[in-house]
């Protein structure tokens, strides 16, 4: 059985800088995984490589046993750390777009989520506030029945009340055979929903453990342990 | 998926290029009207008013013609800007995570650029015809221009009657030259943008312009070498009975650019597909 995400000696260099350095990992289905590390540790690079936006320098990355391509893009739901929607589109048009291209997109669910967040579907994307834009993107991404969710800072730009809603959405929306990878600095907020944790440091994977294991072995929360490992 | 990609691409391009085409037609109508009014007033008004009208009209006409003819350049700029934006800015994060094949993305850009360039070209041609027919006379229609157009059509008809098959073939060849040179040119632009965006970490647009000159220079060099080696051989070949006035000769010589442009089109397409598939590194 193929892993939802598998990296073998994955290395990505930008000139002389190694953004990812010999990363080996396997992520199983049915887990929510926190991808944690300080700025510049390679979190976004790893997610982008899995989404097919970067070509690895050496090594291999597989999604459901396949190399990034048309097939894997149909099973990966990726939320980048920026606004990637066409500004001239209306919110309803972005729903049309996702419905057209992703067979696993559940429009009814997306509309229900937009209504819960009080987002007017007739509004143009460019007229929305920064936080609302992020909410729209998250709704689109989470309304898919994907096999692998890659969420880069999904709660970074929203208020605490919306954070709870988003985290609830993530927990309640992913299917049993799916894997959710969340990259964030807001560890305390996401800690309750995490099954596993990945620590990246200077592009290297320094820890892959369950959240319970960290708490049991170190007697600390994931957030406290993170602060200890990455103390400046 | 190509159909869906085309739907969204055309929708986005239509937001800028449709108003551009319509704007060109409106400018032509407006300048025709002003010109007609000027011609009418020149007979009616006193010398001062007549001179003032004349100067204003000349200035207006110069701007109108600049606007009409620059529309084609603006259209090319907008199409290329769309290519850059949807591939190499934040929008690229969506474009390249859609479950579509790389060649479908390139085809989408090519087909939509072909369609929209055609639309703007037709608008410019109609605008020029509108002005020539209605804006250059006090009467409703400029009979001389209309007669000229009629004569041109008649001559074309005669040409087709006399040369039949060759004329049809020649017309087909001109169409092919147009399509292949268009495809080659746009794919060259797009390849240059891809190269510039992949190679440069900053100033990607500047790098793309630089890459365009590099690719263009390489093509010109290849063209020169090919011309040196092939043209004299063709001209000096007695069995070809070279007669530049004959449509048959023109038809024969037009095949060469069609083949050359088609080869460039395929090569640019393959390089671009390889780069987008294997060397993509979005910031």
mmCIF file of C-alpha atoms in Angstrom, chain A residues 71-207:
data_model
loop_
_atom_site.group_PDB
_atom_site.id
_atom_site.type_symbol
_atom_site.label_atom_id
_atom_site.label_comp_id
_atom_site.label_asym_id
_atom_site.label_seq_id
_atom_site.Cartn_x
_atom_site.Cartn_y
_atom_site.Cartn_z
ATOM 1 C CA UNK A 71 -2.526 12.347 -11.657
ATOM 2 C CA UNK A 72 -1.245 13.535 -8.265
ATOM 3 C CA UNK A 73 -2.634 17.039 -8.737
ATOM 4 C CA UNK A 74 -6.099 15.506 -8.921
ATOM 5 C CA UNK A 75 -5.588 13.980 -5.466
ATOM 6 C CA UNK A 76 -3.703 16.826 -3.749
ATOM 7 C CA UNK A 77 -5.529 19.801 -2.319
ATOM 8 C CA UNK A 78 -2.982 22.534 -1.794
ATOM 9 C CA UNK A 79 -3.394 25.791 0.054
ATOM 10 C CA UNK A 80 -0.414 28.083 -0.579
ATOM 11 C CA UNK A 81 0.771 30.847 1.716
ATOM 12 C CA UNK A 82 -0.446 33.497 -0.757
ATOM 13 C CA UNK A 83 -3.477 34.520 -2.791
ATOM 14 C CA UNK A 84 -3.480 32.381 -5.887
ATOM 15 C CA UNK A 85 -6.906 33.158 -7.284
ATOM 16 C CA UNK A 86 -7.509 35.474 -10.221
ATOM 17 C CA UNK A 87 -8.401 38.843 -8.711
ATOM 18 C CA UNK A 88 -10.923 39.678 -11.416
ATOM 19 C CA UNK A 89 -13.105 36.671 -10.546
ATOM 20 C CA UNK A 90 -16.161 36.675 -8.339
ATOM 21 C CA UNK A 91 -16.262 34.256 -5.409
ATOM 22 C CA UNK A 92 -18.977 32.261 -7.211
ATOM 23 C CA UNK A 93 -16.725 32.020 -10.286
ATOM 24 C CA UNK A 94 -13.925 30.539 -8.195
ATOM 25 C CA UNK A 95 -16.419 27.861 -7.123
ATOM 26 C CA UNK A 96 -17.233 27.234 -10.813
ATOM 27 C CA UNK A 97 -13.536 26.887 -11.557
ATOM 28 C CA UNK A 98 -12.926 24.327 -8.808
ATOM 29 C CA UNK A 99 -16.078 22.448 -9.786
ATOM 30 C CA UNK A 100 -14.910 22.317 -13.414
ATOM 31 C CA UNK A 101 -11.397 21.076 -12.730
ATOM 32 C CA UNK A 102 -11.635 18.950 -9.598
ATOM 33 C CA UNK A 103 -14.008 16.013 -9.750
ATOM 34 C CA UNK A 104 -13.745 15.660 -5.957
ATOM 35 C CA UNK A 105 -14.981 19.211 -5.307
ATOM 36 C CA UNK A 106 -18.177 19.351 -3.260
ATOM 37 C CA UNK A 107 -19.871 22.621 -4.248
ATOM 38 C CA UNK A 108 -22.720 22.293 -1.764
ATOM 39 C CA UNK A 109 -20.232 21.915 1.069
ATOM 40 C CA UNK A 110 -18.228 24.922 -0.157
ATOM 41 C CA UNK A 111 -21.361 27.079 -0.353
ATOM 42 C CA UNK A 112 -22.433 26.002 3.133
ATOM 43 C CA UNK A 113 -18.985 26.900 4.491
ATOM 44 C CA UNK A 114 -19.031 30.291 2.756
ATOM 45 C CA UNK A 115 -22.465 30.975 4.233
ATOM 46 C CA UNK A 116 -21.228 30.025 7.717
ATOM 47 C CA UNK A 117 -18.396 32.510 7.303
ATOM 48 C CA UNK A 118 -20.837 35.156 5.980
ATOM 49 C CA UNK A 119 -18.982 35.540 2.694
ATOM 50 C CA UNK A 120 -21.017 37.002 -0.143
ATOM 51 C CA UNK A 121 -20.548 34.819 -3.234
ATOM 52 C CA UNK A 122 -21.368 37.654 -5.627
ATOM 53 C CA UNK A 123 -18.400 39.729 -4.439
ATOM 54 C CA UNK A 124 -15.287 40.090 -6.520
ATOM 55 C CA UNK A 125 -12.260 38.373 -5.044
ATOM 56 C CA UNK A 126 -10.157 41.562 -5.255
ATOM 57 C CA UNK A 127 -12.686 43.484 -3.157
ATOM 58 C CA UNK A 128 -12.356 41.061 -0.219
ATOM 59 C CA UNK A 129 -10.172 41.745 2.804
ATOM 60 C CA UNK A 130 -6.913 39.803 3.223
ATOM 61 C CA UNK A 131 -8.437 37.546 5.875
ATOM 62 C CA UNK A 132 -11.586 36.878 3.832
ATOM 63 C CA UNK A 133 -9.480 35.988 0.786
ATOM 64 C CA UNK A 134 -7.672 33.410 2.908
ATOM 65 C CA UNK A 135 -11.009 32.048 4.118
ATOM 66 C CA UNK A 136 -12.296 31.677 0.542
ATOM 67 C CA UNK A 137 -9.151 29.803 -0.479
ATOM 68 C CA UNK A 138 -9.377 27.530 2.542
ATOM 69 C CA UNK A 139 -13.037 26.802 1.807
ATOM 70 C CA UNK A 140 -12.180 25.851 -1.773
ATOM 71 C CA UNK A 141 -9.340 23.608 -0.656
ATOM 72 C CA UNK A 142 -11.240 21.908 2.179
ATOM 73 C CA UNK A 143 -14.381 21.365 0.088
ATOM 74 C CA UNK A 144 -12.456 18.816 -1.951
ATOM 75 C CA UNK A 145 -12.431 15.127 -1.041
ATOM 76 C CA UNK A 146 -8.703 14.923 -1.616
ATOM 77 C CA UNK A 147 -6.267 12.221 -0.601
ATOM 78 C CA UNK A 148 -3.616 14.654 0.560
ATOM 79 C CA UNK A 149 -4.224 18.161 1.922
ATOM 80 C CA UNK A 150 -1.217 20.457 2.028
ATOM 81 C CA UNK A 151 -2.041 23.547 4.051
ATOM 82 C CA UNK A 152 0.617 26.248 4.253
ATOM 83 C CA UNK A 153 -0.185 28.644 7.108
ATOM 84 C CA UNK A 154 -3.963 28.121 6.910
ATOM 85 C CA UNK A 155 -4.731 30.100 10.076
ATOM 86 C CA UNK A 156 -1.997 32.718 9.958
ATOM 87 C CA UNK A 157 -4.071 35.644 8.761
ATOM 88 C CA UNK A 158 -7.437 35.059 10.425
ATOM 89 C CA UNK A 159 -8.946 36.012 13.763
ATOM 90 C CA UNK A 160 -8.997 33.498 16.670
ATOM 91 C CA UNK A 161 -12.732 32.782 16.305
ATOM 92 C CA UNK A 162 -12.293 31.912 12.648
ATOM 93 C CA UNK A 163 -9.232 29.822 13.535
ATOM 94 C CA UNK A 164 -11.467 27.563 15.632
ATOM 95 C CA UNK A 165 -13.935 27.299 12.761
ATOM 96 C CA UNK A 166 -11.149 26.475 10.302
ATOM 97 C CA UNK A 167 -9.612 23.834 12.556
ATOM 98 C CA UNK A 168 -13.014 22.268 13.125
ATOM 99 C CA UNK A 169 -13.528 22.318 9.368
ATOM 100 C CA UNK A 170 -10.198 20.567 8.801
ATOM 101 C CA UNK A 171 -10.898 17.908 11.435
ATOM 102 C CA UNK A 172 -14.445 17.221 10.308
ATOM 103 C CA UNK A 173 -13.904 17.393 6.546
ATOM 104 C CA UNK A 174 -11.110 15.041 5.701
ATOM 105 C CA UNK A 175 -11.897 11.457 4.814
ATOM 106 C CA UNK A 176 -10.467 8.400 6.546
ATOM 107 C CA UNK A 177 -8.046 7.636 3.749
ATOM 108 C CA UNK A 178 -6.757 11.211 3.574
ATOM 109 C CA UNK A 179 -3.724 12.852 5.128
ATOM 110 C CA UNK A 180 -3.611 16.487 6.194
ATOM 111 C CA UNK A 181 -0.282 18.285 6.460
ATOM 112 C CA UNK A 182 -0.456 21.662 8.184
ATOM 113 C CA UNK A 183 2.487 24.026 8.191
ATOM 114 C CA UNK A 184 2.206 26.777 10.798
ATOM 115 C CA UNK A 185 3.884 28.771 13.524
ATOM 116 C CA UNK A 186 0.699 28.847 15.602
ATOM 117 C CA UNK A 187 1.453 25.518 17.276
ATOM 118 C CA UNK A 188 -0.738 26.046 20.345
ATOM 119 C CA UNK A 189 -3.776 26.580 18.150
ATOM 120 C CA UNK A 190 -3.328 23.433 16.083
ATOM 121 C CA UNK A 191 -1.861 21.153 18.753
ATOM 122 C CA UNK A 192 -5.234 19.688 19.826
ATOM 123 C CA UNK A 193 -5.923 18.382 16.316
ATOM 124 C CA UNK A 194 -2.461 16.971 15.544
ATOM 125 C CA UNK A 195 -1.801 13.236 15.337
ATOM 126 C CA UNK A 196 1.805 13.513 14.242
ATOM 127 C CA UNK A 197 4.500 16.148 14.174
ATOM 128 C CA UNK A 198 7.384 16.802 11.790
ATOM 129 C CA UNK A 199 10.214 19.121 12.826
ATOM 130 C CA UNK A 200 12.304 20.634 10.062
ATOM 131 C CA UNK A 201 15.582 22.404 10.822
ATOM 132 C CA UNK A 202 17.802 23.895 8.105
ATOM 133 C CA UNK A 203 16.058 21.693 5.558
ATOM 134 C CA UNK A 204 16.615 18.484 7.507
ATOM 135 C CA UNK A 205 13.931 16.381 9.129
ATOM 136 C CA UNK A 206 14.998 16.257 12.775
ATOM 137 C CA UNK A 207 11.868 14.696 14.229
#
